[in-house]
Amino acid sequence: LPICPSGSVNCQLSLGELFDRAVKLSHYIHFLSSEIFSEFDERYGQGRGFVTKAVNGCHTSSLTTPEDKEQAQQIHHEDLLGLVLGVLRSWNDPLLHLASEVQRIKEAPDTILWKAIEIEEQNRRLLEGMEKIVGRVHSGEIGNEVYSQWEGLQSLQLADEDSRLFAFYNLLHCLRRDSHKIDNYLKLLKCRLIHDSNC
Amino acid sequence: GQSPPEKPTIIKCRSPEKETFTCWWKPGSDGGHPTNYTLLYSKEGEEQVYECPDYRTEGPNSCYFDKKHTSFWTIYNITVKATNEMGSNVSDPHYVDVTYIVQPDPPVNVTLELKKPVNRKPYLFLTWSPPPLADVRSGWLTLEYELRLKPEEGEEWETIFVGQQTQYKMFSLNPGRKYIVQIHCKPDHHGSWSEWSSEKYIQIPTDFRV
Amino acid sequence: GQSPPEKPTIIKCRSPEKETFTCWWKPGSDGGHPTNYTLLYSKEGEEQVYECPDYRTEGPNSCYFDKKHTSFWTIYNITVKATNEMGSNVSDPHYVDVTYIVQPDPPVNVTLELKKPVNRKPYLFLTWSPPPLADVRSGWLTLEYELRLKPEEGEEWETIFVGQQTQYKMFSLNPGRKYIVQIHCKPDHHGSWSEWSSEKYIQIPTDFRV
């Protein structure tokens, strides 16, 4: 009998194993998103009062996501998984452009460039994993319906530097927020589905 | 002097378990008149302005937001207005996303035990529990821990980050010395370290050959 | 003899940084005829069968899966077929889960320094860096380290697990002796230890009273 990799049964990754990897990845993506935001803010945001303007400008705010523990615990896990998938999909396009547009920022440090590329790549990888998890958990077909269109490309290419830098700031602020939501929801789902809410 | 009160300053906002939060302010001079304080806040993307839901639970010059009034991943714009007979003055706005102000209570039930396994190195086995308020079971809050120890009469603490574990095996200890051990914790991404847990002492026996 | 080739054996699959991986096989006898080898693989839960994307990068009898072809959400079912004029033979299937085959390269930049702080114990201060491939993404591939040392003419290594730290203070050393030090690393969860770093030597001065 061929030997399956340790831990797997009939040579298939368990849901628990898939969730472990998804959570490790979402943790890493949010860690990177926080770092790139702080680095950008430190270098380009000082004294420009971006924080007060970056209010409700996220392209994903149309997706009603849980805002506290109670809401997150009351929502059915299939709906929460669908939301996570929707938020991830909504970031495919902006992350692709972020990775290329950030290279046009004056003296953008390598650490910001590299992180933008890494986040885009890892986000795609997490999306692949989430589609696999949802496929396992979802009774019905995985619809592509939950998704939020991003129309921010022009703002990343504006001539006026202040407006363009604010557009980057806002995108990174939203990325930090949404990646934290995804990380938090996945940790919650993992405890609920794999550890019977007893992590 | 007879004048409107000085504008107050919001000095701190803290959430102990990522479910509720409290803000405190420091009054300015009261302009020689009885002065009262009103905390007002609005939430990102909403015009509506609300007043503090509870001025009492956390003591003077504070506002406590219970679960129902606490939302994450949204920015609160908070101000405090001081008013007396002569007029009023408003603090600078204080922007808060509760995600970033979580400071847990210290870990509890810290235990230290000397272990001498047969034909293997002896070690000090530490265990602890998350602060009672923190719901780590559901996965809503994930805590990371750091422990520090030093010989009783020593100067310098040795600090060790242990991630999300709630136990640790300590090998490199000097036989015959008495050590002090403390642990603190922090949410896995944002927020600040708790205070250190109360000091625990352990005497390492002289034959505890490491 | 004139016969189909013996079935090959897949001997090892390894990923150096959880981003790409390579498998190697050992051919059997070629049955007296020129034999060629085809590596085929399928992914768990999928019917589709794919061929090796790159037979060259990692040398003979190998298949290299670049980032695009490496998924860490699935188990690969891999076989190698040997074919010559007389027929063909297929290896036993080899199942691969990329997370379990991570074997990093050894740590680099190992430095050893004798420290003699005023009125405190002297010690040997070791520092090292993660292997370049894994270094860049510390959060994606978390490494743990173990160091070993022994007197140059000694027999037995002393091994010390140091967790995720990249430095270590070594107190218990015999003055006047020459020591060899090596370090290796492993992913924090699954996967295997790297090779040991190249040997580093340090002469402990006779006045190095510990």
Coordinates of C-alpha atoms in Angstrom, one line a residue:
Chain A
L1 CA 0.0 0.0 0.0
P2 CA 1.6 3.4 -1.0
I3 CA 2.5 5.5 2.1
C4 CA 0.5 8.7 2.3
P5 CA 2.4 11.8 3.7
S6 CA 2.2 11.7 7.5
G7 CA -1.1 13.0 8.9
S8 CA -3.1 12.5 5.8
V9 CA -5.9 9.9 5.5
N10 CA -6.3 8.2 2.1
C11 CA -3.7 10.6 0.8
Q12 CA -6.0 13.6 1.1
L13 CA -5.4 16.8 3.1
S14 CA -7.8 17.0 6.1
L15 CA -10.0 20.0 6.5
G16 CA -8.0 20.7 9.7
E17 CA -4.7 20.6 7.8
L18 CA -6.2 23.0 5.1
F19 CA -7.4 25.4 7.8
D20 CA -4.0 25.3 9.6
R21 CA -2.3 26.4 6.4
A22 CA -4.9 29.0 5.6
V23 CA -4.6 30.6 9.0
K24 CA -0.8 30.6 8.8
L25 CA -1.0 32.3 5.4
S26 CA -3.7 34.8 6.4
H27 CA -1.6 35.7 9.5
Y28 CA 1.5 36.2 7.3
I29 CA -0.5 38.3 4.7
H30 CA -1.8 40.6 7.5
F31 CA 1.6 40.8 9.0
L32 CA 3.0 42.0 5.6
S33 CA 0.0 44.3 5.1
S34 CA 0.5 46.0 8.4
E35 CA 4.2 46.4 7.7
I36 CA 3.7 47.9 4.2
F37 CA 1.1 50.3 5.6
S38 CA 3.3 51.5 8.4
E39 CA 6.3 51.9 6.1
F40 CA 4.3 53.8 3.6
D41 CA 2.7 56.0 6.2
E42 CA 6.0 56.7 7.9
R43 CA 7.7 57.7 4.6
Y44 CA 4.9 59.5 2.7
G45 CA 2.0 60.0 5.2
Q46 CA 3.6 62.3 7.8
G47 CA 1.9 65.7 8.2
R48 CA -0.5 65.0 5.3
G49 CA -3.5 64.2 7.5
F50 CA -4.3 61.2 5.5
V51 CA -5.9 59.4 8.5
T52 CA -8.8 61.8 8.7
K53 CA -9.5 61.5 5.0
A54 CA -9.3 57.7 4.8
V55 CA -12.8 57.3 6.1
N56 CA -15.0 54.7 4.5
G57 CA -13.1 54.7 1.3
C58 CA -12.7 50.9 1.0
H59 CA -14.0 49.3 -2.1
T60 CA -15.0 46.3 0.0
S61 CA -17.3 48.3 2.4
S62 CA -20.3 47.1 0.3
L63 CA -19.7 43.6 1.6
T64 CA -21.4 43.5 5.0
T65 CA -18.9 41.8 7.2
P66 CA -19.3 41.0 11.0
E67 CA -18.0 43.9 13.1
D68 CA -17.8 42.2 16.5
K69 CA -17.6 38.8 18.1
E70 CA -21.3 38.3 18.5
Q71 CA -22.0 39.0 14.8
A72 CA -19.1 36.8 13.8
Q73 CA -20.3 33.9 15.9
Q74 CA -23.9 34.2 14.9
I75 CA -23.3 34.1 11.1
H76 CA -23.4 30.6 9.6
H77 CA -20.0 29.3 8.7
E78 CA -20.8 28.8 5.0
D79 CA -21.8 32.5 4.8
L80 CA -18.7 33.6 6.7
L81 CA -16.5 31.5 4.4
G82 CA -18.3 33.0 1.4
L83 CA -17.6 36.5 2.7
V84 CA -13.9 35.6 3.2
L85 CA -13.8 34.3 -0.4
G86 CA -15.5 37.5 -1.6
V87 CA -13.1 39.8 0.2
L88 CA -10.1 37.9 -1.1
R89 CA -11.5 37.9 -4.7
S90 CA -12.1 41.7 -4.4
W91 CA -8.4 42.2 -3.7
N92 CA -7.1 40.2 -6.7
D93 CA -7.3 43.1 -9.1
P94 CA -6.1 46.0 -6.8
L95 CA -3.2 43.9 -5.6
L96 CA -2.1 43.2 -9.1
H97 CA -2.1 47.0 -9.9
L98 CA -0.6 47.9 -6.5
A99 CA 2.4 45.7 -7.2
S100 CA 3.1 47.4 -10.6
E101 CA 2.0 51.0 -9.7
V102 CA 4.1 51.1 -6.5
Q103 CA 7.2 50.9 -8.6
R104 CA 6.4 54.3 -10.1
I105 CA 6.4 56.1 -6.7
K106 CA 9.4 58.3 -6.3
E107 CA 12.2 56.6 -4.4
A108 CA 9.9 53.8 -3.2
P109 CA 12.1 51.6 -1.0
D110 CA 12.7 48.0 -2.1
T111 CA 11.1 46.8 1.1
I112 CA 7.8 48.3 0.0
L113 CA 8.1 47.0 -3.6
W114 CA 9.0 43.5 -2.4
K115 CA 6.1 43.4 0.0
A116 CA 3.6 44.5 -2.6
I117 CA 4.6 41.7 -4.9
E118 CA 4.7 39.1 -2.0
I119 CA 1.2 40.1 -0.8
E120 CA -0.2 39.8 -4.3
E121 CA 1.3 36.4 -4.7
Q122 CA 0.3 35.1 -1.2
N123 CA -3.2 36.5 -1.6
R124 CA -3.7 34.4 -4.8
R125 CA -2.3 31.4 -2.9
L126 CA -4.8 31.9 0.0
L127 CA -7.6 32.3 -2.5
E128 CA -6.7 28.9 -4.0
G129 CA -6.8 27.4 -0.6
M130 CA -10.0 29.0 0.4
E131 CA -11.7 27.8 -2.8
K132 CA -10.6 24.3 -1.8
I133 CA -11.8 24.7 1.8
V134 CA -15.2 26.1 0.6
G135 CA -15.4 23.2 -1.9
R136 CA -15.1 20.8 1.0
V137 CA -17.5 22.6 3.3
H138 CA -20.0 24.1 1.0
S139 CA -23.0 21.9 0.4
G140 CA -24.0 23.8 -2.8
E141 CA -22.0 25.1 -5.7
I142 CA -19.5 27.9 -4.9
G143 CA -21.0 30.9 -6.5
N144 CA -18.8 33.8 -7.7
E145 CA -21.5 36.3 -6.7
V146 CA -19.9 37.7 -3.5
Y147 CA -17.4 40.1 -4.9
S148 CA -16.7 43.9 -4.9
Q149 CA -15.4 45.7 -7.9
W150 CA -12.4 48.0 -7.5
E151 CA -12.2 51.1 -9.7
G152 CA -9.2 52.8 -8.1
L153 CA -6.6 52.4 -10.8
Q154 CA -6.9 56.0 -12.1
S155 CA -6.4 57.4 -8.6
L156 CA -3.1 55.5 -8.3
Q157 CA -2.0 57.2 -11.5
L158 CA -3.1 60.8 -10.8
A159 CA -0.7 63.6 -11.8
D160 CA -1.1 65.5 -8.5
E161 CA 1.3 63.8 -6.1
D162 CA -0.6 64.5 -3.0
S163 CA -3.8 62.9 -4.4
R164 CA -1.9 60.0 -5.8
L165 CA -0.1 59.3 -2.5
F166 CA -3.4 59.5 -0.7
A167 CA -4.9 57.0 -3.1
F168 CA -2.0 54.6 -2.2
Y169 CA -2.4 55.4 1.5
N170 CA -6.1 54.6 1.4
L171 CA -5.6 51.3 -0.5
L172 CA -3.0 50.2 2.0
H173 CA -5.2 51.3 4.9
C174 CA -8.0 49.2 3.5
L175 CA -5.7 46.2 2.7
R176 CA -4.5 46.3 6.4
R177 CA -8.1 46.4 7.6
D178 CA -9.4 43.6 5.3
S179 CA -6.5 41.3 5.7
H180 CA -7.0 41.6 9.5
K181 CA -10.7 40.7 9.1
I182 CA -9.8 37.7 6.9
D183 CA -7.2 36.5 9.4
N184 CA -9.6 37.0 12.4
Y185 CA -12.5 35.2 10.6
L186 CA -10.4 32.3 9.6
K187 CA -9.1 31.8 13.2
L188 CA -12.7 31.9 14.4
L189 CA -13.8 29.4 11.7
K190 CA -10.9 27.1 12.4
C191 CA -11.8 27.0 16.1
R192 CA -15.5 26.5 15.3
L193 CA -15.2 23.9 12.6
I194 CA -12.1 22.0 13.7
H195 CA -11.9 22.5 17.4
D196 CA -15.6 22.7 18.3
S197 CA -15.0 26.4 19.5
N198 CA -12.6 25.1 22.1
C199 CA -9.2 26.3 20.8
Chain B
G1 CA -10.8 83.7 37.1
Q2 CA -14.3 83.6 35.6
S3 CA -14.0 81.9 32.2
P4 CA -15.2 78.9 30.1
P5 CA -13.4 75.7 31.1
E6 CA -10.2 74.8 29.3
K7 CA -10.5 72.2 26.6
P8 CA -10.0 68.6 28.0
T9 CA -7.6 66.1 26.5
I10 CA -8.4 62.5 25.7
I11 CA -5.5 60.6 27.2
K12 CA -6.1 56.9 26.7
C13 CA -8.5 54.4 25.2
R14 CA -8.1 50.7 26.0
S15 CA -9.9 47.4 25.3
P16 CA -9.0 44.6 27.7
E17 CA -10.5 41.7 25.7
K18 CA -11.3 43.0 22.2
E19 CA -15.0 43.1 23.0
T20 CA -15.5 46.4 24.9
F21 CA -13.4 49.5 25.4
T22 CA -13.0 52.6 27.6
C23 CA -11.7 56.1 27.0
W24 CA -10.3 58.4 29.7
W25 CA -9.8 62.2 29.5
K26 CA -8.0 64.8 31.6
P27 CA -10.0 67.9 32.3
G28 CA -8.4 71.3 31.8
S29 CA -9.0 74.1 34.4
D30 CA -12.7 74.6 35.2
G31 CA -12.6 78.4 34.8
G32 CA -13.7 78.8 38.5
H33 CA -17.2 77.2 37.8
P34 CA -18.7 73.8 38.2
T35 CA -18.0 72.1 34.9
N36 CA -19.5 69.0 33.3
Y37 CA -18.2 66.8 30.6
T38 CA -19.9 65.3 27.6
L39 CA -18.2 62.6 25.4
L40 CA -19.5 62.6 21.9
Y41 CA -18.6 60.2 19.1
S42 CA -19.4 59.4 15.5
K43 CA -18.4 56.3 13.5
E44 CA -16.7 56.1 10.2
G45 CA -19.0 56.7 7.2
E46 CA -21.9 57.8 9.5
E47 CA -23.2 61.4 10.0
Q48 CA -25.0 60.4 13.3
V49 CA -23.3 61.7 16.5
Y50 CA -23.9 59.7 19.7
E51 CA -23.2 60.4 23.3
C52 CA -21.2 58.3 25.7
P53 CA -23.3 55.3 26.7
D54 CA -21.9 54.9 30.2
Y55 CA -19.9 57.5 32.2
R56 CA -20.0 55.5 35.5
T57 CA -18.7 51.9 35.1
E58 CA -15.0 52.9 34.7
G59 CA -14.9 55.8 37.2
P60 CA -14.5 59.6 36.8
N61 CA -13.6 61.2 33.5
S62 CA -14.2 58.0 31.6
C63 CA -16.6 56.5 29.1
Y64 CA -17.3 52.8 28.9
F65 CA -18.5 51.3 25.6
D66 CA -20.1 47.9 26.2
K67 CA -20.3 45.1 23.6
K68 CA -23.3 46.6 21.9
H69 CA -21.5 49.9 21.4
T70 CA -18.2 48.4 20.3
S71 CA -17.4 47.8 16.6
F72 CA -14.2 46.7 15.0
W73 CA -12.5 47.7 11.8
T74 CA -14.2 51.0 11.9
I75 CA -12.8 54.4 13.1
Y76 CA -14.5 56.2 16.0
N77 CA -14.1 60.0 16.0
I78 CA -14.3 60.9 19.7
T79 CA -14.4 64.4 21.4
V80 CA -15.1 65.6 24.9
K81 CA -16.8 68.9 25.6
A82 CA -16.3 70.8 28.9
T83 CA -19.2 73.1 29.7
N84 CA -19.7 75.7 32.6
E85 CA -21.8 78.8 33.0
M86 CA -19.4 80.9 31.0
G87 CA -19.3 78.6 27.9
S88 CA -17.7 75.4 26.7
N89 CA -14.6 74.0 25.0
V90 CA -14.1 70.9 23.0
S91 CA -11.1 68.6 23.0
D92 CA -9.2 67.7 19.9
P93 CA -10.8 64.8 18.0
H94 CA -9.3 61.4 19.0
Y95 CA -9.5 58.7 16.3
V96 CA -9.8 55.1 17.5
D97 CA -10.1 51.7 15.8
V98 CA -10.7 49.3 18.7
T99 CA -8.6 46.7 16.8
Y100 CA -5.4 48.7 17.7
I101 CA -6.1 49.5 21.4
V102 CA -6.4 46.0 22.9
Q103 CA -4.2 45.6 26.0
P104 CA -5.1 42.4 27.7
D105 CA -4.8 41.7 31.5
P106 CA -1.8 39.7 32.6
P107 CA -1.7 35.9 32.3
V108 CA -2.8 33.9 35.4
N109 CA -2.2 30.5 37.1
V110 CA 1.6 30.7 36.5
T111 CA 3.1 27.4 37.7
L112 CA 6.8 26.4 37.9
E113 CA 7.9 22.8 38.3
L114 CA 11.4 21.3 38.2
K115 CA 11.5 18.2 36.0
K116 CA 14.2 15.5 36.1
P117 CA 13.4 13.0 33.3
V118 CA 15.4 9.7 33.4
N119 CA 18.7 10.0 31.4
R120 CA 17.6 13.3 29.9
K121 CA 18.4 16.9 30.8
P122 CA 16.5 18.3 33.8
Y123 CA 14.5 21.5 33.1
L124 CA 12.1 23.9 34.6
F125 CA 8.6 23.5 33.3
L126 CA 6.5 26.7 33.2
T127 CA 2.7 26.8 32.5
W128 CA 0.2 29.6 32.6
S129 CA -3.3 30.5 31.5
P130 CA -4.7 33.4 29.4
P131 CA -6.3 36.3 31.4
P132 CA -9.9 35.2 32.3
L133 CA -11.6 38.0 30.4
A134 CA -9.9 37.0 27.1
D135 CA -12.0 34.6 25.0
V136 CA -9.2 32.7 23.2
R137 CA -11.4 29.6 23.0
S138 CA -13.5 30.9 20.2
G139 CA -10.6 32.2 18.2
W140 CA -11.9 35.8 18.3
L141 CA -8.8 36.8 20.2
T142 CA -5.4 35.1 19.7
L143 CA -2.7 35.9 22.3
E144 CA 1.0 35.7 22.2
Y145 CA 3.2 35.3 25.3
E146 CA 6.7 36.4 26.4
L147 CA 8.4 35.3 29.6
R148 CA 11.2 36.9 31.4
L149 CA 13.4 35.6 34.2
K150 CA 16.5 36.6 36.1
P151 CA 18.5 35.4 39.2
E152 CA 17.0 37.0 42.3
E153 CA 19.9 39.3 42.9
G154 CA 20.6 39.7 39.1
E155 CA 20.2 42.9 37.2
E156 CA 19.3 41.9 33.7
W157 CA 16.1 40.1 32.7
E158 CA 16.4 37.4 30.0
T159 CA 13.3 37.7 27.8
I160 CA 12.0 34.8 25.7
F161 CA 9.2 35.1 23.1
V162 CA 7.1 31.9 23.2
G163 CA 4.4 32.6 20.6
Q164 CA 0.9 31.2 21.3
Q165 CA 2.0 28.4 23.6
T166 CA 0.9 28.4 27.3
Q167 CA 3.8 26.3 28.5
Y168 CA 7.6 26.3 28.1
K169 CA 10.6 24.2 29.0
M170 CA 13.6 26.1 30.4
F171 CA 16.9 24.3 30.1
S172 CA 19.8 26.8 30.7
L173 CA 19.5 27.5 34.4
N174 CA 22.4 27.8 36.9
P175 CA 22.2 25.2 39.7
G176 CA 21.9 26.6 43.2
R177 CA 20.4 29.9 42.2
K178 CA 17.0 31.4 43.0
Y179 CA 15.1 32.8 39.9
I180 CA 12.2 35.3 39.5
V181 CA 9.8 34.5 36.6
Q182 CA 7.1 36.7 35.0
I183 CA 4.9 36.4 31.9
H184 CA 2.9 38.9 29.9
C185 CA 0.8 38.7 26.8
K186 CA -0.4 40.6 23.7
P187 CA -2.9 40.1 20.9
D188 CA -1.3 38.4 17.9
H189 CA -1.1 41.4 15.6
H190 CA -2.1 44.7 17.1
G191 CA -2.5 46.2 20.6
S192 CA 0.0 46.3 23.4
W193 CA 1.6 44.0 26.0
S194 CA -0.2 43.4 29.2
E195 CA 1.4 44.2 32.5
W196 CA 3.8 41.5 33.7
S197 CA 2.2 38.7 35.8
S198 CA 3.1 38.8 39.5
E199 CA 6.6 37.6 40.4
K200 CA 7.1 33.9 40.9
Y201 CA 10.2 32.5 42.6
I202 CA 11.9 29.1 42.1
Q203 CA 15.0 27.8 43.8
I204 CA 17.2 25.6 41.5
P205 CA 18.8 22.8 43.5
T206 CA 22.6 22.6 43.4
D207 CA 22.4 19.1 41.9
F208 CA 20.3 20.4 39.0
R209 CA 23.2 19.7 36.6
V210 CA 22.1 21.3 33.2
Chain C
G1 CA 19.3 -9.3 -21.9
Q2 CA 16.6 -7.8 -24.2
S3 CA 13.6 -6.7 -22.0
P4 CA 11.6 -3.7 -21.0
P5 CA 13.3 -1.5 -18.5
E6 CA 13.0 -2.3 -14.8
K7 CA 10.6 0.0 -12.9
P8 CA 12.4 3.1 -11.5
T9 CA 12.1 4.2 -7.8
I10 CA 11.3 7.7 -6.6
I11 CA 13.9 8.2 -4.0
K12 CA 13.4 11.7 -2.7
C13 CA 11.4 14.9 -3.0
R14 CA 12.5 18.1 -1.3
S15 CA 11.4 21.7 -1.0
P16 CA 14.0 24.2 0.2
E17 CA 11.6 27.0 1.0
K18 CA 8.0 25.8 0.7
E19 CA 7.7 27.6 -2.7
T20 CA 9.1 25.1 -5.2
F21 CA 10.1 21.4 -5.0
T22 CA 12.1 18.7 -6.8
C23 CA 11.8 15.0 -7.0
W24 CA 14.6 12.5 -7.9
W25 CA 14.3 9.0 -9.1
K26 CA 16.7 6.0 -9.4
P27 CA 16.4 4.2 -12.7
G28 CA 16.3 0.4 -12.7
S29 CA 18.2 -1.7 -15.3
D30 CA 17.5 -0.4 -18.9
G31 CA 16.9 -3.9 -20.3
G32 CA 19.8 -3.4 -22.7
H33 CA 18.1 -0.6 -24.6
P34 CA 18.1 3.2 -24.6
T35 CA 15.5 4.1 -22.0
N36 CA 13.7 7.4 -21.4
Y37 CA 11.8 8.4 -18.3
T38 CA 8.6 10.3 -18.0
L39 CA 7.4 11.8 -14.6
L40 CA 3.6 12.0 -14.4
Y41 CA 1.6 13.5 -11.6
S42 CA -2.0 14.1 -10.5
K43 CA -3.4 16.2 -7.7
E44 CA -5.7 14.8 -5.0
G45 CA -9.3 14.8 -6.0
E46 CA -8.5 15.5 -9.7
E47 CA -8.6 13.2 -12.6
Q48 CA -6.2 15.3 -14.8
V49 CA -2.7 13.9 -15.2
Y50 CA 0.2 16.3 -15.9
E51 CA 3.8 15.7 -17.0
C52 CA 6.9 17.0 -15.3
P53 CA 7.2 20.7 -16.1
D54 CA 11.1 20.8 -16.0
Y55 CA 13.4 17.8 -16.3
R56 CA 16.6 19.9 -16.6
T57 CA 17.0 22.5 -13.8
E58 CA 17.9 20.0 -11.1
G59 CA 20.1 17.7 -13.2
P60 CA 19.6 14.1 -14.4
N61 CA 16.7 11.9 -13.1
S62 CA 15.0 14.8 -11.6
C63 CA 11.9 16.9 -12.0
Y64 CA 11.7 20.5 -10.8
F65 CA 8.3 22.1 -9.9
D66 CA 8.6 25.9 -10.0
K67 CA 6.3 28.2 -8.0
K68 CA 3.5 28.1 -10.6
H69 CA 3.4 24.3 -10.4
T70 CA 3.7 24.0 -6.7
S71 CA 0.6 24.0 -4.6
F72 CA 0.5 23.6 -0.9
W73 CA -3.2 22.8 -0.8
T74 CA -3.0 19.4 -2.3
I75 CA -1.3 16.0 -2.2
Y76 CA 0.6 15.1 -5.4
N77 CA 0.5 11.5 -6.6
I78 CA 3.7 11.1 -8.6
T79 CA 4.9 8.2 -10.8
V80 CA 7.9 7.7 -13.1
K81 CA 7.6 5.6 -16.3
A82 CA 10.7 4.0 -17.9
T83 CA 10.2 3.2 -21.6
N84 CA 12.4 1.4 -24.2
E85 CA 11.8 -0.4 -27.4
M86 CA 10.6 -3.5 -25.6
G87 CA 8.0 -1.8 -23.4
S88 CA 7.7 0.2 -20.3
N89 CA 7.5 -0.1 -16.5
V90 CA 6.0 2.4 -14.0
S91 CA 7.3 3.2 -10.5
D92 CA 5.2 2.8 -7.4
P93 CA 3.2 6.0 -6.7
H94 CA 4.9 8.5 -4.5
Y95 CA 2.6 10.9 -2.5
V96 CA 4.0 14.3 -1.8
D97 CA 2.6 17.0 0.5
V98 CA 4.9 20.0 0.0
T99 CA 4.7 21.1 3.6
Y100 CA 6.2 17.8 4.8
I101 CA 9.2 17.8 2.4
V102 CA 10.6 21.2 3.4
Q103 CA 14.3 20.8 4.1
P104 CA 15.9 24.2 4.3
D105 CA 19.5 25.0 3.3
P106 CA 21.9 25.3 6.2
P107 CA 22.1 28.6 8.2
V108 CA 24.8 31.1 7.0
N109 CA 27.1 33.8 8.4
V110 CA 27.9 31.9 11.6
T111 CA 30.1 34.1 13.9
L112 CA 31.7 33.2 17.2
E113 CA 32.9 35.8 19.6
L114 CA 34.4 35.5 23.1
K115 CA 32.8 38.1 25.4
K116 CA 34.3 39.1 28.8
P117 CA 31.8 41.5 30.4
V118 CA 33.1 43.4 33.5
N119 CA 32.4 41.5 36.8
R120 CA 30.2 39.0 35.0
K121 CA 30.9 35.5 33.6
P122 CA 32.7 35.4 30.2
Y123 CA 30.9 33.5 27.5
L124 CA 31.0 32.6 23.8
F125 CA 28.5 34.6 21.8
L126 CA 27.2 32.8 18.6
T127 CA 25.2 34.5 15.9
W128 CA 24.0 33.2 12.5
S129 CA 21.5 34.0 9.8
P130 CA 18.7 32.0 8.2
P131 CA 19.6 30.4 4.8
P132 CA 19.2 33.1 2.1
L133 CA 16.3 31.4 0.3
A134 CA 14.2 31.2 3.5
D135 CA 15.5 34.4 5.0
V136 CA 13.4 36.9 3.0
R137 CA 10.0 35.6 4.1
S138 CA 10.4 35.0 7.9
G139 CA 6.6 34.8 8.5
W140 CA 6.1 32.3 5.7
L141 CA 8.7 29.9 6.7
T142 CA 9.5 30.0 10.4
L143 CA 12.7 28.2 11.2
E144 CA 14.0 26.7 14.4
Y145 CA 17.7 26.1 15.1
E146 CA 19.9 23.6 16.9
L147 CA 23.6 24.0 17.5
R148 CA 26.2 21.4 18.3
L149 CA 29.7 21.7 19.5
K150 CA 32.5 19.5 20.7
P151 CA 36.2 19.9 21.6
E152 CA 38.2 19.4 18.5
E153 CA 39.6 16.0 19.5
G154 CA 36.4 15.1 21.4
E155 CA 34.1 12.3 20.3
E156 CA 30.7 13.4 21.4
W157 CA 28.8 16.4 20.1
E158 CA 26.8 18.4 22.6
T159 CA 23.5 19.5 20.9
I160 CA 21.4 22.4 22.0
F161 CA 18.0 23.4 20.7
V162 CA 17.6 27.2 20.6
G163 CA 14.2 27.6 19.1
Q164 CA 13.8 30.6 16.7
Q165 CA 16.6 32.7 18.1
T166 CA 19.6 33.5 15.8
Q167 CA 22.0 34.0 18.6
Y168 CA 23.1 32.1 21.7
K169 CA 25.3 32.7 24.8
M170 CA 27.4 29.7 25.6
F171 CA 28.7 29.7 29.2
S172 CA 30.0 26.2 30.0
L173 CA 33.2 25.9 28.1
N174 CA 36.6 24.5 29.2
P175 CA 39.4 27.1 29.1
G176 CA 42.4 26.3 26.9
R177 CA 40.4 23.9 24.5
K178 CA 39.6 24.3 20.8
Y179 CA 36.0 23.8 19.9
I180 CA 34.1 23.0 16.7
V181 CA 30.7 24.5 16.2
Q182 CA 27.9 23.8 13.7
I183 CA 24.3 24.9 13.3
H184 CA 21.4 23.5 11.4
C185 CA 17.7 24.5 11.0
K186 CA 14.3 23.1 10.4
P187 CA 10.8 24.5 9.7
D188 CA 8.9 25.0 12.9
H189 CA 6.2 22.5 12.1
H190 CA 6.7 19.8 9.5
G191 CA 9.8 19.1 7.4
S192 CA 13.3 18.0 8.2
W193 CA 16.6 19.4 9.5
S194 CA 19.0 21.0 7.0
E195 CA 22.5 19.8 6.6
W196 CA 24.9 21.2 9.3
S197 CA 26.6 24.5 8.5
S198 CA 30.2 24.3 7.7
E199 CA 32.5 23.7 10.8
K200 CA 33.7 26.8 12.7
Y201 CA 36.5 26.6 15.1
I202 CA 37.2 28.7 18.3
Q203 CA 40.1 28.5 20.7
I204 CA 39.1 29.2 24.3
P205 CA 41.9 31.1 26.1
T206 CA 43.3 29.5 29.2
D207 CA 42.3 32.5 31.4
F208 CA 38.6 32.1 30.2
R209 CA 37.5 31.2 33.8
V210 CA 33.8 30.1 33.5

